[in-house]
Amino acid sequence: MNKLTLSAIVGLMLCGCTASNEPQIVENNMADQGNEASLKSLAAQVNLSVGTAFETRHLQDPLFRQKVIEEFSQLTPENEMKFSYVQPQRGQFDFSKADQLVEFALENNMTVKGHALVWHIQNPSWLEDGQWSKEELAEILETHIKTVVSHYKGQVKYWDVVNEAFNDNGGFRETLWYNALGEEYIEMAFRFAHEADPDAILFYNDYSTEGMNAKANGVYRHVKKLLEKGVPIHGVGTQLHLTSDGPISDVSIARNIERLSELGLKTHFTEIDVRLRDGDGESALFDQAKRYEMLMKLAVFYPQVDLYTTWGLTDKYSWVPNWFKGYGRPLLFDENYQPKAAYNAVHQVLEDASAGTFSYQPATDLTLVQRYVQAFDAKALPSGAFDANAVVYYPFAYNQLGVRNQTVPKAENISGKWAVGYHDNQLIGQVLRHDDFTVTNNKQAHENDNVELFIRLGDKFWQFRSIVGQDFAAANFPGEIQGEWSNDGQQFDFVIEFDDYEDLVGETIGFNIALSDNDNTAEDSVRHAQLYPLSGSNIGWQGEEFGELFMNGQNAVVAAVPVALPPTFVAKSLTQKPVDAESSVWQESYHYSLAFNQLDKKDMTVSQDSIAATWSVGHHDNWLYGMVQRQDDITVTSMEESYLNDNVELFFQRGEELMQFRSTVGKDFEKIRYPHQYRAQWSDDGQTLYFAIELDKPIASGEAIGWNIAMSDNDDGKARRYQLYPVPGSNISYLGEELTKLTFE
């Protein structure tokens, strides 16, 4: 049941209204005349609080003060309740600034949400620089939380107890709290806050957790665990620092709200802003309004969302320009306190809801919005020069000229790796190439040994090519491009400068990169290899089959909806059942590499001299068949924990339940709770694995499942050195995260 009153629902039924995806945006010049009711008065009719965040200094501006009082029913202290403000010296608390905000809120009938008791940023130097034992830090945590919460008992309704405790991959962020206390610090913080004020409503708060992604999944798993232990946690806040041109899905957000609700938890939209590029015009304001509108529609529809808070009131005082170079204007009111299109869109949603004409209903089918290949990571390069120690290297893993056999040639023939970083509006990258023979005299430029880059921004894409020893060929690109080769042709450094950007931080763009090899000196010869980091059919030049590149940085969030989707892996329908890894029917299937070492966050490549593998899967009747070809100079199978042995793991999700199969070299699959038949068979030399898994029903052509496959390598009898996957990631497929996709043909 959504928030509409019964009379409103009846009204909708009588009207026969249907949901619309078009934004209901009022022209900006009608804002003051047309919007007689305030946001807070309209929101109150659907049991929703609309809030904003600010500091005490902002209240010195009379217009600011007036707008807050007129429009908002909730206040979040932007900074002045954080650790460094209220306990600048150990044991010496200063509530003077925060008290002013709480007093202002209560005088104006505003609800207060305290923010934030525990965070890894804005801690005082005495805390950051101290050498604390586990017991000492636990005591500091308890004293701080209980003192602050007790001080505001009965005045602060909600608390953000813990803020930003998770990394983007869903693992715990390494902070002074986590490093000393482990994940238990989160539980401790909630228990301390509840003991200090049993009536306070306690929230976990984080960014990039609005939709169904790895980070949100990590939060979900942990709050579920806390609830099962009886920890007093009442909701999850998602910050929603967005861009006007970044993809975002109400489908994904809606499903996340629903699964948290199934745990009995509320959802708060806690720090909403939608930043624009400095050069953006009216169309960007329209895009900004659509995002504010979509979030308000979700807040109105779901009773579990009872707080919609913007991170500031006016563009005049926004934090965005200081944090995101080249961006600004993220809020509902401009610098002159005039309502923007975003304000009008939000107001219209609330008007419709209060009048009984609200007809929005979100879908929750995630099929079209799931990312099944993780974005490649571009790190910030503060010096403006390429730094091998600051970036992540990725392999050229697939020969897309091989059609069904996309495995790479032998390393001594052609191999390479690449990495990309960024500085301001420049993409700065490097390719390291090993080739035993170089061809640059072919009359067709693309048939020479070369590097190609493919960039997609929105609906536009560009292809850049540099033949070994030469700069990039001219391209019709809005910016500067430059490439330089080493004298031996083994290293290529490049810079791509985007004229339309001041800073690339936080951007997710369509991306691919290729390394071509031709070993025939005839002028009309053709390449035998074009290596990419992704599988595909070599049509990047047509603007297709791109992956994604994410410009990582503080408060940067990968696009909620993929900006590009590469091809899925393919399981062919086999004409007959393969009986082992040597069956001739495997000639019909696709063959892929295991090339990304997800245990190494700095360099995911691997030397073929140490470990290498290829894999293939197909289907026949209701069975999934597969084979792995493995090359390894040392095999370890004696570890007590089986995952530490040399092994192959399969991750398989058809429907809701994830299945993980593991086979140590030389052994069958370990026993798991899978209701059908499954088996694994190794060759005597441990170089080939054949497996078969019975499915619960026949496979339909075109069906796709969640999938991953990994091969582990332990060379010293202590720990794994490699865990090779077909795609980049952070080795969390065992959690059902970062699965890729397998499509049946």
XYZ file of C-alpha atoms in Angstrom:
745
model
C 0.000 0.000 0.000
C 1.420 3.398 -0.909
C 0.953 6.663 0.959
C -2.174 7.816 -0.785
C -5.206 8.028 1.422
C -8.144 5.769 0.708
C -10.088 8.629 -0.840
C -7.180 9.428 -3.111
C -6.948 5.790 -4.206
C -10.652 5.744 -4.966
C -10.187 8.938 -6.922
C -7.457 7.360 -8.956
C -9.601 4.331 -9.691
C -12.496 6.512 -10.826
C -10.213 8.590 -13.007
C -8.670 5.516 -14.589
C -5.296 7.263 -14.372
C -2.135 5.546 -15.533
C 1.468 6.138 -14.572
C 3.547 8.446 -16.708
C 7.290 8.605 -17.076
C 7.220 12.181 -18.333
C 8.257 14.831 -15.799
C 5.532 17.222 -14.753
C 7.641 20.374 -14.702
C 6.153 23.842 -14.347
C 7.867 26.730 -16.107
C 10.316 28.529 -13.827
C 8.673 31.935 -14.155
C 5.448 30.557 -12.688
C 7.088 29.342 -9.501
C 6.188 32.096 -7.067
C 2.708 32.760 -8.433
C 1.587 29.187 -8.900
C 2.965 27.473 -5.828
C 0.866 28.835 -2.996
C 1.263 25.851 -0.679
C 4.714 25.141 0.722
C 6.571 21.895 0.227
C 6.235 21.036 3.900
C 2.464 21.592 4.028
C 1.863 19.412 0.976
C 4.268 16.713 2.146
C 2.614 16.553 5.553
C -0.561 15.343 3.835
C 1.230 12.189 2.719
C 3.102 11.656 6.016
C 6.393 12.849 4.579
C 8.905 15.295 6.010
C 10.879 17.477 3.607
C 14.168 18.625 5.006
C 17.362 20.455 4.318
C 20.878 20.625 5.734
C 22.812 23.743 6.711
C 25.138 25.377 9.233
C 24.569 28.106 11.814
C 26.309 30.705 9.652
C 23.651 30.331 7.005
C 20.978 31.542 9.427
C 22.633 34.942 9.433
C 21.269 35.387 5.904
C 17.662 36.634 6.370
C 16.451 35.209 3.044
C 17.954 31.837 3.847
C 16.278 31.804 7.234
C 12.947 32.770 5.718
C 13.010 30.069 3.027
C 13.910 27.350 5.515
C 11.006 28.311 7.765
C 8.565 28.568 4.851
C 9.405 25.363 2.991
C 10.944 22.720 5.233
C 9.815 20.584 8.141
C 13.106 18.835 8.947
C 16.679 19.909 9.627
C 19.969 18.020 9.427
C 23.055 19.806 10.801
C 25.392 19.784 7.819
C 28.608 19.663 9.874
C 28.226 20.979 13.405
C 27.232 17.721 15.111
C 30.205 15.812 13.739
C 32.931 14.494 16.032
C 35.493 17.240 15.389
C 32.940 19.956 16.225
C 31.400 18.573 19.402
C 34.515 16.954 20.944
C 37.493 18.969 19.642
C 39.572 17.860 22.643
C 39.226 14.540 24.385
C 36.571 14.790 27.053
C 35.795 18.450 26.261
C 32.447 18.742 24.515
C 31.249 21.876 22.739
C 27.575 21.861 21.742
C 27.258 25.610 21.176
C 26.830 25.506 17.383
C 24.685 22.377 17.318
C 22.496 23.771 20.112
C 21.719 26.817 17.994
C 20.511 24.615 15.154
C 18.375 22.423 17.393
C 16.885 25.472 19.087
C 16.050 27.015 15.701
C 14.434 23.779 14.531
C 12.288 23.331 17.627
C 11.174 26.978 17.545
C 9.921 26.405 14.011
C 8.331 22.968 14.505
C 11.041 21.180 12.558
C 12.161 17.590 13.176
C 15.895 17.179 13.777
C 18.051 14.386 12.423
C 21.442 14.214 14.138
C 24.378 13.700 11.781
C 26.725 11.878 12.252
C 27.930 10.084 15.376
C 30.574 7.838 13.762
C 32.422 8.606 10.520
C 35.897 8.164 9.079
C 36.171 11.866 8.141
C 35.983 15.083 10.183
C 37.417 13.518 13.298
C 39.584 15.652 15.607
C 43.365 15.400 15.329
C 43.668 14.018 18.857
C 41.582 11.044 17.748
C 43.183 10.559 14.325
C 46.757 10.854 15.594
C 46.386 8.789 18.762
C 47.736 5.275 19.170
C 44.731 3.535 20.703
C 44.276 0.042 21.988
C 41.039 -1.753 21.164
C 39.753 -1.136 24.692
C 40.654 2.566 24.642
C 38.961 3.200 21.301
C 35.841 1.324 22.426
C 35.703 3.571 25.496
C 36.129 6.704 23.352
C 33.331 5.516 21.063
C 30.972 4.826 23.956
C 31.693 8.088 25.762
C 31.244 10.163 22.626
C 27.995 8.587 21.480
C 26.358 8.469 24.888
C 27.348 12.042 25.736
C 26.087 13.484 22.449
C 22.874 11.486 22.262
C 22.063 12.093 25.934
C 22.591 15.837 25.470
C 19.855 15.893 22.818
C 17.566 13.272 24.309
C 13.971 14.152 23.488
C 15.031 16.853 21.004
C 16.611 14.869 18.166
C 14.179 12.365 16.658
C 16.559 10.585 14.269
C 20.284 9.855 14.333
C 22.698 8.895 11.591
C 24.608 6.637 13.946
C 27.219 5.295 11.522
C 28.102 7.029 8.266
C 29.832 5.510 5.202
C 31.231 2.306 6.686
C 31.304 0.366 3.391
C 33.450 0.439 0.272
C 31.901 0.518 -3.175
C 32.316 -3.258 -3.558
C 30.268 -3.933 -0.418
C 33.202 -4.670 1.888
C 34.003 -2.780 5.062
C 35.872 0.493 4.653
C 39.196 0.462 6.489
C 38.931 3.249 9.071
C 40.404 3.876 12.489
C 37.227 2.335 13.939
C 37.256 -0.762 11.750
C 40.991 -1.333 11.986
C 40.878 -1.378 15.791
C 37.423 -2.779 16.581
C 36.479 -4.741 13.469
C 32.938 -4.728 12.133
C 31.659 -4.883 15.727
C 32.107 -1.110 16.031
C 28.899 -0.670 14.039
C 26.898 -2.834 16.424
C 28.507 -1.110 19.401
C 27.594 2.333 18.075
C 23.920 1.459 17.667
C 23.713 -0.133 21.099
C 25.385 2.877 22.743
C 23.011 5.298 20.993
C 19.959 3.280 22.009
C 21.098 3.103 25.620
C 21.476 6.888 25.672
C 18.017 7.556 24.157
C 15.724 4.520 23.776
C 13.172 6.629 21.903
C 15.539 7.864 19.194
C 15.152 6.347 15.718
C 18.550 5.087 14.554
C 19.850 4.970 10.982
C 22.824 3.753 9.015
C 23.733 6.290 6.281
C 25.838 5.972 3.099
C 26.263 7.140 -0.494
C 25.796 5.017 -3.624
C 23.360 2.748 -1.783
C 20.096 3.849 -3.331
C 19.867 1.015 -5.866
C 20.632 -2.686 -6.129
C 24.416 -2.654 -6.368
C 27.297 -4.339 -4.568
C 27.599 -1.608 -1.955
C 23.876 -1.543 -1.210
C 23.938 -5.329 -1.027
C 26.746 -5.187 1.517
C 24.745 -2.750 3.630
C 21.650 -4.933 3.316
C 23.488 -8.058 4.427
C 24.982 -6.312 7.426
C 21.831 -4.607 8.692
C 20.024 -7.930 8.310
C 22.736 -9.516 10.429
C 22.408 -6.739 13.025
C 18.638 -7.214 13.215
C 19.060 -10.956 13.677
C 21.312 -10.178 16.655
C 18.722 -7.837 18.136
C 20.686 -4.660 17.473
C 18.459 -1.532 17.646
C 18.621 -0.239 14.072
C 15.506 1.258 12.504
C 16.420 2.365 9.013
C 18.917 3.019 6.239
C 19.634 6.440 4.783
C 20.843 6.783 1.213
C 22.516 10.059 0.366
C 21.795 10.543 -3.352
C 24.526 12.937 -4.464
C 23.729 12.721 -8.177
C 24.632 14.292 -11.509
C 22.046 15.604 -13.953
C 23.348 13.433 -16.796
C 24.150 10.271 -14.856
C 21.887 7.252 -15.415
C 19.649 6.410 -12.460
C 16.900 3.834 -12.193
C 13.747 4.105 -10.131
C 13.373 0.354 -10.716
C 16.546 -0.372 -8.798
C 15.807 2.141 -6.030
C 12.274 0.810 -5.610
C 13.458 -2.755 -5.202
C 15.996 -1.674 -2.605
C 13.333 0.176 -0.612
C 11.143 -2.907 -0.731
C 13.775 -5.355 0.461
C 14.708 -3.056 3.374
C 11.018 -2.767 4.186
C 10.795 -6.562 4.271
C 13.296 -6.391 7.140
C 11.084 -3.857 8.905
C 13.387 -0.928 8.112
C 12.572 2.554 6.899
C 14.440 4.321 4.113
C 15.482 7.979 4.241
C 16.629 10.069 1.288
C 19.198 11.992 3.306
C 21.516 14.228 1.267
C 19.889 14.857 -2.105
C 21.604 17.129 -4.584
C 21.896 16.902 -8.366
C 24.927 18.753 -9.670
C 25.244 20.364 -13.102
C 28.307 21.102 -15.173
C 29.232 24.766 -15.172
C 28.618 25.083 -18.899
C 25.276 23.257 -18.945
C 22.201 25.157 -20.098
C 18.429 24.838 -19.761
C 18.283 21.201 -20.834
C 20.464 20.225 -17.867
C 18.057 22.002 -15.509
C 15.317 19.866 -17.030
C 17.379 16.693 -16.430
C 18.066 17.834 -12.875
C 14.352 18.322 -12.315
C 13.573 14.815 -13.585
C 15.851 13.301 -10.976
C 14.419 15.336 -8.107
C 10.947 14.480 -9.355
C 11.643 10.746 -9.591
C 12.938 10.660 -6.026
C 9.908 12.530 -4.736
C 7.614 10.110 -6.563
C 9.313 7.218 -4.808
C 9.097 9.009 -1.454
C 5.392 9.661 -1.942
C 4.635 6.167 -3.143
C 6.415 4.225 -0.401
C 5.216 4.698 3.199
C 8.595 3.314 4.281
C 10.184 6.565 3.057
C 9.239 9.311 5.487
C 12.141 11.725 4.973
C 13.228 13.580 1.817
C 16.182 15.837 2.640
C 18.199 18.017 0.274
C 21.852 18.707 1.104
C 21.393 22.430 1.254
C 18.774 24.980 0.376
C 20.296 27.296 -2.206
C 23.055 27.002 -4.802
C 24.611 30.004 -3.070
C 25.968 27.890 -0.204
C 26.315 24.436 -1.754
C 29.316 22.248 -0.975
C 29.460 20.952 -4.561
C 31.744 23.519 -6.298
C 34.428 23.002 -3.664
C 34.347 19.208 -4.018
C 33.560 18.664 -7.704
C 35.528 20.950 -9.987
C 33.459 22.232 -12.879
C 30.136 21.438 -11.190
C 27.559 23.434 -9.254
C 23.885 24.539 -9.063
C 22.730 21.294 -7.407
C 19.771 22.454 -5.291
C 16.103 23.460 -5.514
C 16.742 27.212 -5.248
C 19.263 29.223 -7.240
C 21.746 31.710 -5.750
C 19.033 34.373 -5.622
C 16.588 32.069 -3.820
C 14.440 31.680 -6.904
C 12.806 28.250 -7.260
C 14.215 26.221 -10.105
C 12.562 23.687 -12.382
C 13.512 21.016 -9.855
C 11.502 22.778 -7.139
C 8.473 22.983 -9.397
C 8.725 19.324 -10.350
C 8.886 18.263 -6.690
C 6.036 20.607 -5.813
C 3.870 19.198 -8.596
C 4.341 15.626 -7.338
C 3.233 16.706 -3.865
C 0.281 18.640 -5.296
C -0.847 15.565 -7.222
C -0.479 13.385 -4.139
C -2.481 15.722 -1.923
C -5.170 16.130 -4.597
C -5.563 12.409 -5.227
C -4.253 12.550 -8.806
C -0.898 10.892 -8.140
C -0.678 7.942 -10.528
C 2.942 6.826 -10.354
C 3.796 3.188 -9.636
C 7.382 1.970 -9.925
C 8.336 -1.256 -11.600
C 10.751 -3.571 -9.794
C 12.042 -5.760 -12.633
C 15.806 -5.377 -12.461
C 16.573 -7.264 -15.657
C 17.464 -4.205 -17.703
C 19.457 -2.235 -15.145
C 21.894 -4.740 -13.696
C 25.605 -4.278 -14.340
C 27.128 -7.642 -15.248
C 30.667 -6.488 -15.978
C 32.196 -4.138 -13.428
C 33.465 -0.786 -14.674
C 37.196 -0.438 -15.139
C 38.718 1.840 -12.525
C 40.515 5.075 -13.421
C 42.331 6.593 -10.438
C 43.042 10.261 -9.844
C 46.572 11.390 -10.761
C 47.207 14.506 -8.635
C 50.480 15.378 -10.362
C 48.952 15.346 -13.829
C 51.435 12.696 -14.971
C 50.981 8.955 -15.363
C 51.973 7.104 -12.198
C 52.221 3.314 -12.400
C 51.847 3.067 -8.626
C 48.555 4.972 -8.581
C 46.591 3.108 -11.257
C 45.138 -0.361 -11.846
C 46.544 -2.479 -14.662
C 44.194 -4.726 -16.624
C 44.975 -7.469 -19.157
C 44.197 -7.679 -22.828
C 42.247 -10.870 -22.253
C 40.318 -11.734 -25.439
C 41.151 -12.031 -29.118
C 37.938 -10.790 -30.703
C 39.110 -11.870 -34.148
C 38.844 -15.465 -32.964
C 35.023 -15.454 -33.213
C 34.178 -18.528 -31.086
C 37.690 -19.075 -29.804
C 38.460 -15.759 -28.121
C 41.420 -16.986 -26.092
C 44.647 -15.023 -26.515
C 47.713 -16.211 -28.471
C 50.838 -17.324 -26.644
C 52.400 -14.541 -24.600
C 55.652 -14.574 -26.563
C 53.676 -13.852 -29.733
C 51.543 -10.941 -28.474
C 50.443 -9.846 -24.999
C 49.937 -6.681 -23.063
C 48.307 -4.767 -20.264
C 46.881 -1.284 -19.867
C 45.945 1.264 -17.226
C 44.175 4.606 -17.162
C 44.039 7.492 -14.684
C 42.773 11.035 -14.902
C 43.695 14.583 -13.907
C 41.215 17.431 -14.220
C 39.731 16.954 -17.715
C 42.474 14.665 -18.995
C 42.388 10.900 -19.375
C 45.975 9.703 -18.941
C 46.865 6.131 -19.842
C 49.512 3.601 -20.707
C 49.747 0.388 -22.709
C 52.598 -2.063 -22.115
C 53.049 -4.328 -25.129
C 55.118 -7.452 -25.745
C 55.335 -8.520 -29.384
C 57.943 -10.637 -31.116
C 57.305 -9.064 -34.533
C 56.030 -5.594 -35.452
C 54.289 -4.650 -38.695
C 53.646 -0.981 -39.580
C 53.786 -0.971 -43.418
C 50.325 -2.312 -44.231
C 48.387 -0.115 -46.643
C 45.291 -0.504 -44.446
C 45.975 1.395 -41.211
C 43.854 -0.912 -39.057
C 45.786 -3.987 -40.246
C 49.049 -2.693 -38.749
C 50.228 -3.312 -35.220
C 48.404 -0.597 -33.301
C 46.482 0.485 -30.233
C 42.875 1.635 -30.516
C 40.741 3.394 -27.915
C 36.958 3.697 -28.004
C 35.178 6.412 -26.007
C 31.422 6.899 -25.617
C 29.810 9.976 -24.058
C 26.027 9.802 -24.176
C 25.015 8.982 -27.741
C 28.361 10.006 -29.262
C 31.437 7.839 -29.636
C 34.976 8.208 -30.956
C 37.645 5.798 -32.138
C 41.332 6.684 -31.766
C 44.101 4.682 -33.440
C 47.861 4.855 -33.021
C 50.087 2.668 -35.193
C 53.196 1.542 -33.332
C 55.727 4.368 -33.451
C 53.186 7.016 -34.452
C 50.880 9.506 -32.751
C 47.115 9.092 -32.921
C 45.572 9.565 -36.333
C 43.432 12.679 -36.611
C 39.942 12.292 -35.150
C 36.892 14.546 -35.082
C 36.939 14.816 -31.298
C 36.022 17.825 -29.107
C 39.356 17.939 -27.333
C 43.039 17.155 -27.643
C 44.561 13.702 -28.143
C 48.204 12.756 -27.928
C 50.052 9.454 -28.043
C 53.747 8.621 -27.753
C 55.577 5.311 -28.205
C 58.874 4.232 -26.698
C 61.662 3.623 -29.178
C 61.311 -0.153 -28.858
C 57.532 -0.062 -29.401
C 56.856 -1.740 -26.081
C 55.249 1.209 -24.254
C 52.554 3.594 -25.388
C 51.550 6.626 -23.297
C 48.520 8.694 -24.175
C 46.499 11.697 -23.053
C 42.918 12.493 -24.069
C 41.686 15.944 -23.032
C 37.933 16.606 -22.964
C 37.050 20.218 -23.791
C 33.537 19.943 -22.356
C 34.743 18.950 -18.866
C 36.682 20.720 -16.150
C 37.103 17.615 -14.022
C 36.334 13.997 -14.852
C 35.953 12.850 -11.235
C 32.796 10.779 -10.763
C 32.180 10.275 -14.487
C 31.280 6.852 -15.875
C 31.898 6.663 -19.624
C 31.651 4.019 -22.296
C 35.126 2.639 -22.963
C 37.140 -0.039 -24.688
C 40.748 -0.483 -25.733
C 42.380 -2.865 -28.223
C 45.861 -4.086 -29.131
C 46.276 -5.309 -32.720
C 48.939 -7.670 -34.055
C 49.893 -8.535 -37.615
C 52.896 -10.807 -38.151
C 52.855 -10.744 -41.979
C 54.815 -7.998 -43.759
C 52.850 -8.207 -47.008
C 51.110 -4.893 -47.709
C 47.719 -6.588 -48.055
C 48.053 -8.985 -45.110
C 45.559 -9.081 -42.254
C 45.842 -9.113 -38.474
C 45.732 -12.427 -36.655
C 44.843 -10.859 -33.289
C 43.018 -7.885 -31.893
C 43.104 -8.150 -28.127
C 40.551 -6.494 -25.842
C 39.899 -6.647 -22.107
C 36.339 -7.804 -22.883
C 34.885 -10.490 -25.104
C 33.015 -9.424 -28.216
C 32.900 -9.390 -31.994
C 35.316 -6.530 -32.801
C 32.680 -3.906 -33.580
C 33.853 -1.132 -31.298
C 34.440 0.934 -34.455
C 30.652 0.847 -34.911
C 30.065 2.223 -31.413
C 29.041 -1.156 -30.031
C 30.151 -3.564 -27.305
C 31.730 -0.964 -25.041
C 32.600 -1.534 -21.416
C 32.673 1.229 -18.817
C 35.400 3.375 -17.269
C 34.755 4.992 -13.889
C 36.744 8.020 -12.684
C 37.134 7.112 -9.047
C 37.570 9.701 -6.303
C 36.289 11.004 -2.982
C 32.472 10.986 -2.960
C 32.484 9.753 -6.553
C 29.836 7.161 -7.377
C 29.748 4.842 -10.365
C 26.654 5.368 -12.529
C 23.671 3.591 -10.989
C 22.612 2.331 -14.410
C 25.271 1.030 -16.828
C 26.172 3.540 -19.535
C 27.310 0.657 -21.749
C 26.826 -3.100 -21.712
C 29.388 -5.407 -23.325
C 28.331 -8.768 -24.786
C 27.481 -11.572 -22.396
C 29.327 -14.862 -22.383
C 27.615 -17.528 -24.485
C 26.751 -21.167 -23.831
C 25.979 -22.857 -27.151
C 23.366 -25.531 -27.603
C 25.532 -28.586 -28.268
C 24.469 -31.137 -30.861
C 25.347 -33.988 -28.526
C 26.277 -34.590 -24.914
C 30.027 -34.197 -24.227
C 31.330 -37.136 -22.216
C 34.612 -35.514 -21.194
C 36.858 -32.526 -21.905
C 38.219 -34.188 -25.054
C 34.846 -34.581 -26.804
C 34.848 -33.180 -30.339
C 31.565 -31.397 -29.651
C 33.524 -28.708 -27.783
C 34.494 -27.366 -31.206
C 30.956 -25.983 -31.382
C 31.275 -23.890 -28.219
C 32.766 -20.508 -27.346
C 36.141 -20.530 -25.615
C 37.166 -17.749 -23.248
C 40.089 -16.784 -21.037
C 40.496 -16.651 -17.287
C 42.705 -13.592 -17.161
C 41.744 -11.175 -14.353
C 43.443 -11.809 -11.022
C 40.851 -10.413 -8.641
C 43.138 -10.926 -5.636
C 45.373 -8.057 -6.787
C 43.708 -4.644 -6.681
C 46.685 -2.911 -8.327
C 47.503 -5.248 -11.203
C 44.921 -7.799 -12.341
C 47.197 -9.233 -15.022
C 49.067 -12.508 -14.737
C 52.100 -14.024 -16.409
C 51.258 -17.040 -18.570
C 54.527 -18.577 -17.395
C 53.015 -19.040 -13.935
C 49.328 -19.766 -14.505
C 46.918 -19.652 -17.434
C 43.500 -21.052 -18.185
C 40.658 -21.098 -20.676
C 37.074 -22.218 -20.246
C 34.021 -23.156 -22.247
C 30.421 -24.072 -21.468
C 27.528 -25.460 -23.482
C 24.140 -27.030 -22.862
C 22.302 -30.117 -23.998
C 18.809 -31.090 -22.838
C 18.594 -29.849 -19.237
C 22.324 -30.143 -18.491
C 25.028 -27.485 -18.381
C 28.423 -28.820 -19.456
C 31.790 -27.172 -19.159
C 35.499 -27.636 -19.474
C 38.571 -25.785 -18.207
C 42.051 -26.043 -19.702
C 44.631 -25.243 -17.031
C 48.378 -24.603 -17.222
C 50.151 -24.402 -13.870
C 53.740 -25.156 -12.950
C 52.989 -25.938 -9.275
C 49.839 -27.586 -7.896
C 48.864 -27.366 -4.216
C 45.990 -29.491 -2.900
C 47.015 -30.074 0.725
C 45.487 -27.021 2.397
C 42.935 -27.690 5.150
C 40.653 -24.953 3.858
C 39.661 -26.107 0.404
C 39.349 -22.608 -1.067
C 43.099 -22.152 -0.461
C 43.954 -25.099 -2.723
C 44.388 -24.970 -6.475
C 40.772 -25.250 -7.582
C 38.023 -24.166 -9.948
C 34.851 -22.508 -8.679
C 31.568 -21.922 -10.476
C 28.994 -19.349 -9.405
C 25.565 -20.012 -10.821
C 22.317 -18.130 -10.243
C 19.162 -19.172 -12.051
C 16.387 -17.441 -10.164
C 16.937 -16.157 -6.628
C 19.350 -18.709 -5.170
C 23.099 -18.612 -5.727
C 24.943 -21.903 -6.128
C 28.696 -22.143 -5.637
C 30.489 -25.266 -6.849
C 34.146 -25.904 -5.970
C 36.431 -28.611 -7.284
C 39.981 -28.926 -5.954
C 42.368 -30.159 -8.628
C 42.013 -33.932 -8.905
C 38.731 -34.110 -6.994
C 35.001 -34.049 -7.658
C 32.846 -31.066 -6.707
C 32.449 -30.582 -2.970
C 29.029 -31.548 -1.643
C 26.549 -28.648 -1.466
C 22.807 -28.290 -1.013
C 21.898 -28.586 -4.655
C 18.893 -30.818 -5.402
C 20.097 -32.136 -8.777
C 23.062 -34.057 -10.098
C 26.498 -32.482 -10.525
C 29.983 -33.842 -11.041
C 33.540 -32.765 -11.865
C 36.266 -34.884 -13.430
C 39.954 -33.969 -13.766
C 42.517 -35.420 -16.122
C 45.324 -37.371 -14.440
C 47.795 -34.508 -14.969
C 45.411 -31.917 -13.461
C 45.452 -29.832 -16.631
C 41.862 -30.404 -17.747
C 38.551 -30.252 -15.907
C 35.229 -31.529 -17.234
C 32.003 -30.763 -15.362
C 28.287 -31.373 -15.745
C 25.407 -29.805 -13.801
C 21.819 -30.934 -14.131
C 19.293 -28.095 -14.198
C 15.767 -28.133 -12.825
C 14.213 -27.524 -16.234
C 15.235 -27.368 -19.904
C 17.074 -24.276 -21.088
C 15.310 -21.863 -23.398
C 17.227 -20.186 -26.196
C 17.986 -16.613 -25.159
C 17.733 -17.331 -21.443
C 20.430 -15.683 -19.322
C 21.687 -16.544 -15.847
C 24.010 -14.957 -13.314
C 27.382 -16.586 -13.742
C 31.052 -16.507 -12.904
C 33.949 -18.930 -13.001
C 37.277 -18.706 -11.198
C 40.504 -20.651 -10.952
C 42.681 -20.404 -7.852
C 46.443 -20.900 -7.711
C 48.526 -21.474 -4.578
C 52.257 -21.890 -5.187
C 53.746 -21.754 -1.699
C 51.378 -23.893 0.380
C 50.364 -20.810 2.398
C 47.967 -18.627 0.467
C 46.554 -18.164 -2.995
C 48.510 -15.870 -5.266
C 45.946 -15.805 -8.041
C 42.227 -16.206 -8.435
C 41.551 -15.763 -12.104
C 38.149 -14.695 -13.449
C 36.927 -13.822 -16.952
C 36.044 -10.256 -15.866
C 37.382 -7.579 -13.495
C 36.072 -7.450 -9.942
C 36.916 -7.772 -6.258
C 36.535 -11.518 -5.652
C 33.083 -11.370 -4.063
C 31.112 -13.647 -6.371
C 30.684 -16.016 -3.416
C 28.346 -13.359 -2.001
C 26.316 -13.290 -5.194
C 27.974 -10.000 -6.151
C 29.682 -8.946 -9.352
C 28.278 -11.890 -11.256
C 28.621 -11.686 -14.985
C 26.001 -13.060 -17.373
C 25.826 -16.289 -19.369
C 23.362 -16.391 -22.263
C 22.165 -19.670 -23.767
C 22.022 -20.003 -27.543
